[in-house]
JSON list of C-alpha atoms in Angstrom, two decimals:
[
{"chain": "A", "resi": 1, "resn": "MET", "atom": "CA", "xyz": [63.56, 41.50, 81.90]},
{"chain": "A", "resi": 2, "resn": "TRP", "atom": "CA", "xyz": [63.89, 40.24, 85.46]},
{"chain": "A", "resi": 3, "resn": "ARG", "atom": "CA", "xyz": [60.08, 39.79, 85.53]},
{"chain": "A", "resi": 4, "resn": "CYS", "atom": "CA", "xyz": [60.18, 37.65, 82.36]},
{"chain": "A", "resi": 5, "resn": "GLY", "atom": "CA", "xyz": [63.00, 35.54, 83.78]},
{"chain": "A", "resi": 6, "resn": "GLY", "atom": "CA", "xyz": [61.00, 34.95, 86.97]},
{"chain": "A", "resi": 7, "resn": "ASN", "atom": "CA", "xyz": [57.99, 33.77, 85.01]},
{"chain": "A", "resi": 8, "resn": "LEU", "atom": "CA", "xyz": [60.08, 31.28, 83.05]},
{"chain": "A", "resi": 9, "resn": "LEU", "atom": "CA", "xyz": [61.66, 29.99, 86.25]},
{"chain": "A", "resi": 10, "resn": "ARG", "atom": "CA", "xyz": [58.28, 29.46, 87.90]},
{"chain": "A", "resi": 11, "resn": "ARG", "atom": "CA", "xyz": [57.00, 27.53, 84.86]},
{"chain": "A", "resi": 12, "resn": "ALA", "atom": "CA", "xyz": [60.06, 25.30, 84.89]},
{"chain": "A", "resi": 13, "resn": "CYS", "atom": "CA", "xyz": [59.58, 24.56, 88.57]},
{"chain": "A", "resi": 14, "resn": "THR", "atom": "CA", "xyz": [55.95, 23.60, 88.20]},
{"chain": "A", "resi": 15, "resn": "GLY", "atom": "CA", "xyz": [56.74, 21.20, 85.34]},
{"chain": "A", "resi": 16, "resn": "ARG", "atom": "CA", "xyz": [54.40, 22.96, 82.88]},
{"chain": "A", "resi": 17, "resn": "PRO", "atom": "CA", "xyz": [55.78, 23.10, 79.32]},
{"chain": "A", "resi": 18, "resn": "VAL", "atom": "CA", "xyz": [56.59, 26.44, 77.82]},
{"chain": "A", "resi": 19, "resn": "LEU", "atom": "CA", "xyz": [54.69, 26.84, 74.54]},
{"chain": "A", "resi": 20, "resn": "SER", "atom": "CA", "xyz": [56.71, 28.13, 71.65]},
{"chain": "A", "resi": 21, "resn": "HIS", "atom": "CA", "xyz": [53.51, 29.12, 69.78]},
{"chain": "A", "resi": 22, "resn": "PRO", "atom": "CA", "xyz": [49.92, 29.94, 70.81]},
{"chain": "A", "resi": 23, "resn": "PRO", "atom": "CA", "xyz": [47.34, 27.11, 70.91]},
{"chain": "A", "resi": 24, "resn": "ASN", "atom": "CA", "xyz": [45.15, 26.52, 67.88]},
{"chain": "A", "resi": 25, "resn": "ARG", "atom": "CA", "xyz": [41.91, 28.13, 68.91]},
{"chain": "A", "resi": 26, "resn": "ASN", "atom": "CA", "xyz": [40.18, 26.75, 65.81]},
{"chain": "A", "resi": 27, "resn": "GLY", "atom": "CA", "xyz": [41.00, 23.13, 66.63]},
{"chain": "A", "resi": 28, "resn": "GLY", "atom": "CA", "xyz": [37.72, 22.60, 68.50]},
{"chain": "A", "resi": 29, "resn": "ALA", "atom": "CA", "xyz": [35.72, 24.11, 65.66]},
{"chain": "A", "resi": 30, "resn": "ILE", "atom": "CA", "xyz": [37.50, 21.92, 63.11]},
{"chain": "A", "resi": 31, "resn": "ARG", "atom": "CA", "xyz": [36.87, 18.78, 65.16]},
{"chain": "A", "resi": 32, "resn": "ALA", "atom": "CA", "xyz": [33.21, 19.75, 65.59]},
{"chain": "A", "resi": 33, "resn": "LEU", "atom": "CA", "xyz": [32.92, 20.28, 61.83]},
{"chain": "A", "resi": 34, "resn": "ILE", "atom": "CA", "xyz": [34.41, 16.83, 61.11]},
{"chain": "A", "resi": 35, "resn": "VAL", "atom": "CA", "xyz": [32.19, 15.10, 63.66]},
{"chain": "A", "resi": 36, "resn": "GLY", "atom": "CA", "xyz": [29.14, 16.99, 62.40]},
{"chain": "A", "resi": 37, "resn": "SER", "atom": "CA", "xyz": [29.79, 16.00, 58.80]},
{"chain": "A", "resi": 38, "resn": "ASN", "atom": "CA", "xyz": [30.14, 12.31, 59.75]},
{"chain": "A", "resi": 39, "resn": "ALA", "atom": "CA", "xyz": [26.92, 12.47, 61.76]},
{"chain": "A", "resi": 40, "resn": "ALA", "atom": "CA", "xyz": [25.10, 14.10, 58.85]},
{"chain": "A", "resi": 41, "resn": "ALA", "atom": "CA", "xyz": [26.28, 11.39, 56.45]},
{"chain": "A", "resi": 42, "resn": "SER", "atom": "CA", "xyz": [24.83, 8.68, 58.68]},
{"chain": "A", "resi": 43, "resn": "SER", "atom": "CA", "xyz": [21.64, 10.58, 59.43]},
{"chain": "A", "resi": 44, "resn": "PRO", "atom": "CA", "xyz": [18.41, 9.59, 57.61]},
{"chain": "A", "resi": 45, "resn": "SER", "atom": "CA", "xyz": [17.84, 13.26, 56.76]},
{"chain": "A", "resi": 46, "resn": "ALA", "atom": "CA", "xyz": [20.98, 13.14, 54.58]},
{"chain": "A", "resi": 47, "resn": "SER", "atom": "CA", "xyz": [19.43, 10.55, 52.23]},
{"chain": "A", "resi": 48, "resn": "ILE", "atom": "CA", "xyz": [18.99, 11.82, 48.68]},
{"chain": "A", "resi": 49, "resn": "TRP", "atom": "CA", "xyz": [15.76, 9.84, 48.53]},
{"chain": "A", "resi": 50, "resn": "ARG", "atom": "CA", "xyz": [14.17, 12.03, 51.22]},
{"chain": "A", "resi": 51, "resn": "ARG", "atom": "CA", "xyz": [14.96, 15.34, 49.59]},
{"chain": "A", "resi": 52, "resn": "LYS", "atom": "CA", "xyz": [12.56, 17.24, 47.38]},
{"chain": "A", "resi": 53, "resn": "LYS", "atom": "CA", "xyz": [12.82, 15.87, 43.84]},
{"chain": "A", "resi": 54, "resn": "GLU", "atom": "CA", "xyz": [12.31, 18.30, 40.97]},
{"chain": "A", "resi": 55, "resn": "LEU", "atom": "CA", "xyz": [12.72, 17.33, 37.34]},
{"chain": "A", "resi": 56, "resn": "GLY", "atom": "CA", "xyz": [15.27, 19.45, 35.51]},
{"chain": "A", "resi": 57, "resn": "LYS", "atom": "CA", "xyz": [15.16, 20.08, 31.77]},
{"chain": "A", "resi": 58, "resn": "GLU", "atom": "CA", "xyz": [17.30, 17.04, 30.94]},
{"chain": "A", "resi": 59, "resn": "GLY", "atom": "CA", "xyz": [15.35, 14.81, 33.31]},
{"chain": "A", "resi": 60, "resn": "LEU", "atom": "CA", "xyz": [12.02, 15.94, 31.89]},
{"chain": "A", "resi": 61, "resn": "MET", "atom": "CA", "xyz": [13.14, 15.25, 28.32]},
{"chain": "A", "resi": 62, "resn": "ALA", "atom": "CA", "xyz": [14.46, 11.84, 29.33]},
{"chain": "A", "resi": 63, "resn": "ALA", "atom": "CA", "xyz": [11.22, 10.93, 31.11]},
{"chain": "A", "resi": 64, "resn": "LYS", "atom": "CA", "xyz": [9.12, 11.87, 28.06]},
{"chain": "A", "resi": 65, "resn": "GLU", "atom": "CA", "xyz": [11.35, 9.86, 25.73]},
{"chain": "A", "resi": 66, "resn": "LEU", "atom": "CA", "xyz": [11.29, 6.82, 28.03]},
{"chain": "A", "resi": 67, "resn": "LYS", "atom": "CA", "xyz": [7.51, 6.87, 28.08]},
{"chain": "A", "resi": 68, "resn": "ARG", "atom": "CA", "xyz": [7.43, 7.14, 24.29]},
{"chain": "A", "resi": 69, "resn": "LEU", "atom": "CA", "xyz": [9.85, 4.23, 23.78]},
{"chain": "A", "resi": 70, "resn": "GLN", "atom": "CA", "xyz": [8.55, 1.83, 26.43]},
{"chain": "A", "resi": 71, "resn": "SER", "atom": "CA", "xyz": [6.70, -0.24, 23.82]},
{"chain": "A", "resi": 72, "resn": "ASP", "atom": "CA", "xyz": [9.90, -0.67, 21.78]},
{"chain": "A", "resi": 73, "resn": "PRO", "atom": "CA", "xyz": [12.36, -2.75, 23.88]},
{"chain": "A", "resi": 74, "resn": "ILE", "atom": "CA", "xyz": [15.36, -2.37, 21.54]},
{"chain": "A", "resi": 75, "resn": "ARG", "atom": "CA", "xyz": [15.15, 1.40, 21.17]},
{"chain": "A", "resi": 76, "resn": "LEU", "atom": "CA", "xyz": [14.36, 1.75, 24.85]},
{"chain": "A", "resi": 77, "resn": "GLU", "atom": "CA", "xyz": [17.51, -0.09, 25.92]},
{"chain": "A", "resi": 78, "resn": "ARG", "atom": "CA", "xyz": [19.58, 1.89, 23.43]},
{"chain": "A", "resi": 79, "resn": "PHE", "atom": "CA", "xyz": [18.23, 5.17, 24.82]},
{"chain": "A", "resi": 80, "resn": "ILE", "atom": "CA", "xyz": [18.86, 4.09, 28.41]},
{"chain": "A", "resi": 81, "resn": "LYS", "atom": "CA", "xyz": [22.49, 3.26, 27.63]},
{"chain": "A", "resi": 82, "resn": "SER", "atom": "CA", "xyz": [23.14, 6.36, 25.56]},
{"chain": "A", "resi": 83, "resn": "SER", "atom": "CA", "xyz": [21.22, 9.05, 27.43]},
{"chain": "A", "resi": 84, "resn": "VAL", "atom": "CA", "xyz": [19.66, 8.00, 30.74]},
{"chain": "A", "resi": 85, "resn": "SER", "atom": "CA", "xyz": [22.94, 6.73, 32.15]},
{"chain": "A", "resi": 86, "resn": "ARG", "atom": "CA", "xyz": [24.44, 10.18, 31.53]},
{"chain": "A", "resi": 87, "resn": "LEU", "atom": "CA", "xyz": [21.85, 12.06, 33.58]},
{"chain": "A", "resi": 88, "resn": "LEU", "atom": "CA", "xyz": [22.93, 13.95, 36.66]},
{"chain": "A", "resi": 89, "resn": "LYS", "atom": "CA", "xyz": [22.22, 12.22, 39.94]},
{"chain": "A", "resi": 90, "resn": "SER", "atom": "CA", "xyz": [19.48, 14.70, 40.84]},
{"chain": "A", "resi": 91, "resn": "ASP", "atom": "CA", "xyz": [17.73, 14.21, 37.49]},
{"chain": "A", "resi": 92, "resn": "LEU", "atom": "CA", "xyz": [17.93, 10.42, 37.68]},
{"chain": "A", "resi": 93, "resn": "VAL", "atom": "CA", "xyz": [16.49, 10.42, 41.21]},
{"chain": "A", "resi": 94, "resn": "ALA", "atom": "CA", "xyz": [13.71, 12.79, 40.12]},
{"chain": "A", "resi": 95, "resn": "VAL", "atom": "CA", "xyz": [12.83, 10.65, 37.07]},
{"chain": "A", "resi": 96, "resn": "LEU", "atom": "CA", "xyz": [12.45, 7.56, 39.24]},
{"chain": "A", "resi": 97, "resn": "ALA", "atom": "CA", "xyz": [10.31, 9.47, 41.76]},
{"chain": "A", "resi": 98, "resn": "GLU", "atom": "CA", "xyz": [8.08, 10.75, 38.96]},
{"chain": "A", "resi": 99, "resn": "PHE", "atom": "CA", "xyz": [7.57, 7.28, 37.48]},
{"chain": "A", "resi": 100, "resn": "GLN", "atom": "CA", "xyz": [6.73, 5.96, 40.95]},
{"chain": "A", "resi": 101, "resn": "ARG", "atom": "CA", "xyz": [4.22, 8.76, 41.42]},
{"chain": "A", "resi": 102, "resn": "GLN", "atom": "CA", "xyz": [2.57, 7.88, 38.11]},
{"chain": "A", "resi": 103, "resn": "GLU", "atom": "CA", "xyz": [2.55, 4.17, 39.05]},
{"chain": "A", "resi": 104, "resn": "LEU", "atom": "CA", "xyz": [4.61, 3.29, 35.96]},
{"chain": "A", "resi": 105, "resn": "VAL", "atom": "CA", "xyz": [5.97, -0.01, 37.20]},
{"chain": "A", "resi": 106, "resn": "PHE", "atom": "CA", "xyz": [7.83, -1.08, 34.07]},
{"chain": "A", "resi": 107, "resn": "LEU", "atom": "CA", "xyz": [9.74, 2.19, 33.70]},
{"chain": "A", "resi": 108, "resn": "SER", "atom": "CA", "xyz": [10.33, 2.44, 37.45]},
{"chain": "A", "resi": 109, "resn": "MET", "atom": "CA", "xyz": [12.02, -0.95, 37.39]},
{"chain": "A", "resi": 110, "resn": "LYS", "atom": "CA", "xyz": [14.18, 0.14, 34.44]},
{"chain": "A", "resi": 111, "resn": "ILE", "atom": "CA", "xyz": [15.38, 3.27, 36.26]},
{"chain": "A", "resi": 112, "resn": "TYR", "atom": "CA", "xyz": [15.76, 1.27, 39.47]},
{"chain": "A", "resi": 113, "resn": "GLU", "atom": "CA", "xyz": [18.31, -0.94, 37.70]},
{"chain": "A", "resi": 114, "resn": "VAL", "atom": "CA", "xyz": [20.12, 2.07, 36.24]},
{"chain": "A", "resi": 115, "resn": "VAL", "atom": "CA", "xyz": [20.39, 3.71, 39.67]},
{"chain": "A", "resi": 116, "resn": "ARG", "atom": "CA", "xyz": [21.90, 0.60, 41.27]},
{"chain": "A", "resi": 117, "resn": "LYS", "atom": "CA", "xyz": [24.69, 0.60, 38.64]},
{"chain": "A", "resi": 118, "resn": "GLU", "atom": "CA", "xyz": [25.67, 4.22, 39.18]},
{"chain": "A", "resi": 119, "resn": "ILE", "atom": "CA", "xyz": [29.05, 4.92, 40.76]},
{"chain": "A", "resi": 120, "resn": "TRP", "atom": "CA", "xyz": [27.44, 7.20, 43.36]},
{"chain": "A", "resi": 121, "resn": "TYR", "atom": "CA", "xyz": [24.85, 4.61, 44.40]},
{"chain": "A", "resi": 122, "resn": "ARG", "atom": "CA", "xyz": [24.77, 3.53, 48.03]},
{"chain": "A", "resi": 123, "resn": "PRO", "atom": "CA", "xyz": [22.20, 1.11, 49.55]},
{"chain": "A", "resi": 124, "resn": "ASP", "atom": "CA", "xyz": [19.48, 3.18, 51.15]},
{"chain": "A", "resi": 125, "resn": "THR", "atom": "CA", "xyz": [16.37, 2.23, 53.13]},
{"chain": "A", "resi": 126, "resn": "PHE", "atom": "CA", "xyz": [14.23, 5.01, 51.63]},
{"chain": "A", "resi": 127, "resn": "PHE", "atom": "CA", "xyz": [15.20, 4.00, 48.08]},
{"chain": "A", "resi": 128, "resn": "TYR", "atom": "CA", "xyz": [13.97, 0.46, 48.71]},
{"chain": "A", "resi": 129, "resn": "ARG", "atom": "CA", "xyz": [10.97, 1.50, 50.77]},
{"chain": "A", "resi": 130, "resn": "ASP", "atom": "CA", "xyz": [9.60, 3.72, 47.99]},
{"chain": "A", "resi": 131, "resn": "MET", "atom": "CA", "xyz": [10.07, 0.97, 45.42]},
{"chain": "A", "resi": 132, "resn": "LEU", "atom": "CA", "xyz": [8.32, -1.65, 47.54]},
{"chain": "A", "resi": 133, "resn": "LEU", "atom": "CA", "xyz": [5.41, 0.64, 48.42]},
{"chain": "A", "resi": 134, "resn": "MET", "atom": "CA", "xyz": [4.85, 1.42, 44.74]},
{"chain": "A", "resi": 135, "resn": "LEU", "atom": "CA", "xyz": [5.01, -2.26, 43.79]},
{"chain": "A", "resi": 136, "resn": "ALA", "atom": "CA", "xyz": [2.61, -3.17, 46.59]},
{"chain": "A", "resi": 137, "resn": "ARG", "atom": "CA", "xyz": [0.08, -0.56, 45.43]},
{"chain": "A", "resi": 138, "resn": "ASN", "atom": "CA", "xyz": [0.21, -2.10, 41.97]},
{"chain": "A", "resi": 139, "resn": "LYS", "atom": "CA", "xyz": [0.05, -5.72, 43.20]},
{"chain": "A", "resi": 140, "resn": "ARG", "atom": "CA", "xyz": [3.34, -6.63, 41.52]},
{"chain": "A", "resi": 141, "resn": "VAL", "atom": "CA", "xyz": [4.52, -9.68, 43.41]},
{"chain": "A", "resi": 142, "resn": "ASP", "atom": "CA", "xyz": [7.40, -10.84, 41.20]},
{"chain": "A", "resi": 143, "resn": "GLU", "atom": "CA", "xyz": [9.00, -7.41, 41.02]},
{"chain": "A", "resi": 144, "resn": "GLY", "atom": "CA", "xyz": [8.51, -6.98, 44.76]},
{"chain": "A", "resi": 145, "resn": "ARG", "atom": "CA", "xyz": [10.31, -10.23, 45.49]},
{"chain": "A", "resi": 146, "resn": "LYS", "atom": "CA", "xyz": [13.18, -9.21, 43.24]},
{"chain": "A", "resi": 147, "resn": "VAL", "atom": "CA", "xyz": [13.58, -5.86, 45.00]},
{"chain": "A", "resi": 148, "resn": "TRP", "atom": "CA", "xyz": [13.42, -7.61, 48.36]},
{"chain": "A", "resi": 149, "resn": "LYS", "atom": "CA", "xyz": [16.14, -10.03, 47.28]},
{"chain": "A", "resi": 150, "resn": "ASP", "atom": "CA", "xyz": [18.30, -7.08, 46.18]},
{"chain": "A", "resi": 151, "resn": "LEU", "atom": "CA", "xyz": [17.98, -5.24, 49.47]},
{"chain": "A", "resi": 152, "resn": "LYS", "atom": "CA", "xyz": [18.78, -8.37, 51.44]},
{"chain": "A", "resi": 153, "resn": "SER", "atom": "CA", "xyz": [21.92, -8.94, 49.38]},
{"chain": "A", "resi": 154, "resn": "GLU", "atom": "CA", "xyz": [23.01, -5.36, 50.11]},
{"chain": "A", "resi": 155, "resn": "GLY", "atom": "CA", "xyz": [22.42, -5.67, 53.83]},
{"chain": "A", "resi": 156, "resn": "VAL", "atom": "CA", "xyz": [19.71, -3.01, 54.02]},
{"chain": "A", "resi": 157, "resn": "LEU", "atom": "CA", "xyz": [17.91, -2.98, 57.38]},
{"chain": "A", "resi": 158, "resn": "PHE", "atom": "CA", "xyz": [14.48, -1.42, 57.80]},
{"chain": "A", "resi": 159, "resn": "ASP", "atom": "CA", "xyz": [13.29, 0.15, 61.03]},
{"chain": "A", "resi": 160, "resn": "GLN", "atom": "CA", "xyz": [10.06, -0.99, 62.69]},
{"chain": "A", "resi": 161, "resn": "HIS", "atom": "CA", "xyz": [7.95, 1.84, 61.26]},
{"chain": "A", "resi": 162, "resn": "THR", "atom": "CA", "xyz": [9.02, 1.02, 57.70]},
{"chain": "A", "resi": 163, "resn": "PHE", "atom": "CA", "xyz": [8.21, -2.64, 58.26]},
{"chain": "A", "resi": 164, "resn": "GLY", "atom": "CA", "xyz": [4.77, -1.66, 59.52]},
{"chain": "A", "resi": 165, "resn": "ASP", "atom": "CA", "xyz": [4.11, 0.54, 56.49]},
{"chain": "A", "resi": 166, "resn": "LEU", "atom": "CA", "xyz": [5.15, -2.22, 54.10]},
{"chain": "A", "resi": 167, "resn": "VAL", "atom": "CA", "xyz": [3.04, -4.91, 55.76]},
{"chain": "A", "resi": 168, "resn": "ARG", "atom": "CA", "xyz": [0.06, -2.55, 55.68]},
{"chain": "A", "resi": 169, "resn": "ALA", "atom": "CA", "xyz": [0.67, -1.69, 52.01]},
{"chain": "A", "resi": 170, "resn": "PHE", "atom": "CA", "xyz": [0.70, -5.34, 50.92]},
{"chain": "A", "resi": 171, "resn": "SER", "atom": "CA", "xyz": [-2.34, -6.24, 53.03]},
{"chain": "A", "resi": 172, "resn": "ASP", "atom": "CA", "xyz": [-4.29, -3.22, 51.72]},
{"chain": "A", "resi": 173, "resn": "ALA", "atom": "CA", "xyz": [-3.43, -4.38, 48.19]},
{"chain": "A", "resi": 174, "resn": "GLY", "atom": "CA", "xyz": [-4.98, -7.79, 48.85]},
{"chain": "A", "resi": 175, "resn": "LEU", "atom": "CA", "xyz": [-1.64, -9.60, 49.07]},
{"chain": "A", "resi": 176, "resn": "PRO", "atom": "CA", "xyz": [-1.72, -11.18, 52.54]},
{"chain": "A", "resi": 177, "resn": "GLU", "atom": "CA", "xyz": [0.99, -13.74, 51.73]},
{"chain": "A", "resi": 178, "resn": "GLU", "atom": "CA", "xyz": [3.47, -11.00, 50.83]},
{"chain": "A", "resi": 179, "resn": "ALA", "atom": "CA", "xyz": [2.37, -8.99, 53.83]},
{"chain": "A", "resi": 180, "resn": "MET", "atom": "CA", "xyz": [3.14, -11.86, 56.20]},
{"chain": "A", "resi": 181, "resn": "HIS", "atom": "CA", "xyz": [6.48, -12.45, 54.52]},
{"chain": "A", "resi": 182, "resn": "VAL", "atom": "CA", "xyz": [7.46, -8.89, 55.40]},
{"chain": "A", "resi": 183, "resn": "TYR", "atom": "CA", "xyz": [5.99, -9.36, 58.86]},
{"chain": "A", "resi": 184, "resn": "ASP", "atom": "CA", "xyz": [8.19, -12.42, 59.44]},
{"chain": "A", "resi": 185, "resn": "GLU", "atom": "CA", "xyz": [11.20, -10.33, 58.44]},
{"chain": "A", "resi": 186, "resn": "MET", "atom": "CA", "xyz": [10.08, -7.72, 60.93]},
{"chain": "A", "resi": 187, "resn": "ARG", "atom": "CA", "xyz": [9.84, -10.30, 63.71]},
{"chain": "A", "resi": 188, "resn": "ASN", "atom": "CA", "xyz": [13.36, -11.53, 62.94]},
{"chain": "A", "resi": 189, "resn": "SER", "atom": "CA", "xyz": [14.79, -8.03, 62.82]},
{"chain": "A", "resi": 190, "resn": "THR", "atom": "CA", "xyz": [17.36, -6.89, 65.37]},
{"chain": "A", "resi": 191, "resn": "GLU", "atom": "CA", "xyz": [15.44, -3.63, 65.77]},
{"chain": "A", "resi": 192, "resn": "PRO", "atom": "CA", "xyz": [13.59, -3.40, 69.12]},
{"chain": "A", "resi": 193, "resn": "PRO", "atom": "CA", "xyz": [9.81, -3.85, 68.63]},
{"chain": "A", "resi": 194, "resn": "LEU", "atom": "CA", "xyz": [7.50, -0.83, 68.81]},
{"chain": "A", "resi": 195, "resn": "SER", "atom": "CA", "xyz": [3.79, -0.91, 69.52]},
{"chain": "A", "resi": 196, "resn": "LEU", "atom": "CA", "xyz": [2.67, 1.61, 66.87]},
{"chain": "A", "resi": 197, "resn": "PRO", "atom": "CA", "xyz": [3.79, -0.41, 63.80]},
{"chain": "A", "resi": 198, "resn": "TYR", "atom": "CA", "xyz": [1.95, -3.42, 65.22]},
{"chain": "A", "resi": 199, "resn": "ARG", "atom": "CA", "xyz": [-1.23, -1.39, 65.53]},
{"chain": "A", "resi": 200, "resn": "VAL", "atom": "CA", "xyz": [-0.85, -0.26, 61.91]},
{"chain": "A", "resi": 201, "resn": "ILE", "atom": "CA", "xyz": [-0.46, -3.88, 60.85]},
{"chain": "A", "resi": 202, "resn": "LEU", "atom": "CA", "xyz": [-3.41, -5.08, 62.91]},
{"chain": "A", "resi": 203, "resn": "LYS", "atom": "CA", "xyz": [-5.68, -2.50, 61.33]},
{"chain": "A", "resi": 204, "resn": "GLY", "atom": "CA", "xyz": [-4.58, -3.56, 57.85]},
{"chain": "A", "resi": 205, "resn": "LEU", "atom": "CA", "xyz": [-5.24, -7.22, 58.62]},
{"chain": "A", "resi": 206, "resn": "LEU", "atom": "CA", "xyz": [-8.89, -6.72, 59.56]},
{"chain": "A", "resi": 207, "resn": "PRO", "atom": "CA", "xyz": [-10.04, -8.51, 56.37]},
{"chain": "A", "resi": 208, "resn": "TYR", "atom": "CA", "xyz": [-7.85, -11.49, 57.33]},
{"chain": "A", "resi": 209, "resn": "PRO", "atom": "CA", "xyz": [-8.95, -12.54, 60.82]},
{"chain": "A", "resi": 210, "resn": "ASP", "atom": "CA", "xyz": [-6.70, -15.62, 61.07]},
{"chain": "A", "resi": 211, "resn": "LEU", "atom": "CA", "xyz": [-3.58, -13.65, 60.21]},
{"chain": "A", "resi": 212, "resn": "ARG", "atom": "CA", "xyz": [-4.67, -10.82, 62.45]},
{"chain": "A", "resi": 213, "resn": "GLU", "atom": "CA", "xyz": [-5.08, -13.21, 65.36]},
{"chain": "A", "resi": 214, "resn": "LYS", "atom": "CA", "xyz": [-1.50, -14.40, 64.89]},
{"chain": "A", "resi": 215, "resn": "VAL", "atom": "CA", "xyz": [-0.16, -10.85, 64.91]},
{"chain": "A", "resi": 216, "resn": "LYS", "atom": "CA", "xyz": [-2.39, -10.00, 67.86]},
{"chain": "A", "resi": 217, "resn": "ASP", "atom": "CA", "xyz": [-0.90, -12.86, 69.90]},
{"chain": "A", "resi": 218, "resn": "ASP", "atom": "CA", "xyz": [2.59, -11.63, 69.09]},
{"chain": "A", "resi": 219, "resn": "PHE", "atom": "CA", "xyz": [1.61, -8.10, 70.07]},
{"chain": "A", "resi": 220, "resn": "LEU", "atom": "CA", "xyz": [0.21, -9.16, 73.44]},
{"chain": "A", "resi": 221, "resn": "GLU", "atom": "CA", "xyz": [3.30, -11.24, 74.10]},
{"chain": "A", "resi": 222, "resn": "LEU", "atom": "CA", "xyz": [5.56, -8.28, 73.40]},
{"chain": "A", "resi": 223, "resn": "PHE", "atom": "CA", "xyz": [3.36, -5.66, 75.07]},
{"chain": "A", "resi": 224, "resn": "PRO", "atom": "CA", "xyz": [1.36, -7.45, 77.79]},
{"chain": "A", "resi": 225, "resn": "ASP", "atom": "CA", "xyz": [0.21, -4.22, 79.42]},
{"chain": "A", "resi": 226, "resn": "MET", "atom": "CA", "xyz": [-1.44, -2.85, 76.27]},
{"chain": "A", "resi": 227, "resn": "ILE", "atom": "CA", "xyz": [-4.99, -3.36, 75.00]},
{"chain": "A", "resi": 228, "resn": "ILE", "atom": "CA", "xyz": [-6.22, -4.12, 71.49]},
{"chain": "A", "resi": 229, "resn": "TYR", "atom": "CA", "xyz": [-9.73, -3.09, 70.51]},
{"chain": "A", "resi": 230, "resn": "ASP", "atom": "CA", "xyz": [-11.30, -5.59, 68.13]},
{"chain": "A", "resi": 231, "resn": "PRO", "atom": "CA", "xyz": [-14.05, -4.54, 65.68]},
{"chain": "A", "resi": 232, "resn": "PRO", "atom": "CA", "xyz": [-17.53, -6.09, 65.95]},
{"chain": "A", "resi": 233, "resn": "GLU", "atom": "CA", "xyz": [-17.64, -9.61, 64.50]},
{"chain": "A", "resi": 234, "resn": "ASP", "atom": "CA", "xyz": [-20.44, -8.69, 62.09]},
{"chain": "A", "resi": 235, "resn": "LEU", "atom": "CA", "xyz": [-18.57, -5.66, 60.67]},
{"chain": "A", "resi": 236, "resn": "PHE", "atom": "CA", "xyz": [-17.55, -7.30, 57.42]},
{"chain": "A", "resi": 237, "resn": "SER", "atom": "CA", "xyz": [-20.77, -9.29, 57.00]},
{"chain": "A", "resi": 238, "resn": "ASP", "atom": "CA", "xyz": [-22.69, -5.99, 57.11]},
{"chain": "A", "resi": 239, "resn": "GLU", "atom": "CA", "xyz": [-20.35, -4.47, 54.53]},
{"chain": "A", "resi": 240, "resn": "ASP", "atom": "CA", "xyz": [-20.77, -7.51, 52.25]},
{"chain": "A", "resi": 241, "resn": "TRP", "atom": "CA", "xyz": [-24.54, -7.21, 52.56]},
{"chain": "A", "resi": 242, "resn": "ARG", "atom": "CA", "xyz": [-24.43, -3.53, 51.58]},
{"chain": "A", "resi": 243, "resn": "ASN", "atom": "CA", "xyz": [-22.15, -4.29, 48.62]},
{"chain": "A", "resi": 244, "resn": "GLU", "atom": "CA", "xyz": [-24.49, -7.04, 47.38]},
{"chain": "A", "resi": 245, "resn": "ASN", "atom": "CA", "xyz": [-27.52, -4.72, 47.58]},
{"chain": "A", "resi": 246, "resn": "ARG", "atom": "CA", "xyz": [-25.59, -1.98, 45.75]},
{"chain": "A", "resi": 247, "resn": "ASP", "atom": "CA", "xyz": [-24.73, -4.42, 42.93]},
{"chain": "A", "resi": 248, "resn": "GLU", "atom": "CA", "xyz": [-28.40, -5.36, 42.55]}
]
């Protein structure tokens, strides 16, 4: 007893508080769990649009019916309101991914609109990137401009690599005007410039020497210590000559 009283006296003298209960040893683990969950929510890997998308039974049936009804606008809209809007999130995401894979632009745009009205929807860079890449492959300018307007209104910001992929996709599709529109957005972005996306863009602009020269000047201004290797000037004239002989 005297030993316990001495310990209490020494603690009082040193000014250290006497704990009436033991410390919570799980507090650090709980804080780490909370911080980790917040970090995961803001991480790109947490995006539902990056996960593997597999069509469930309901999603598969909905996709088949949508393809069957796409030539009948009235029945199509009725089916979308009655059935598609009731799909689980995973099925709706998978249906859109499948239509994009099959290059079904009309149906992709229909599901795109449904997704944006869902209560669980959040603006996502990968959602918009996949839509724009599909539209670029199919040379759909009007739809691409609409999707771009939507993402701007929602404050979606692409990183430099995504910008590079989009510019390349539009230039490869023979849409240099749309490609340069995306490039201008890239130049005005708050993201720090990276050399690799510029090299991807420069390669895609080989058929458009004037536009490529503009991007090349920007590249050298941003990265003065780097070198760009230009193709031979007669590269495309030789290819045209071979194509003409093949046609004959």
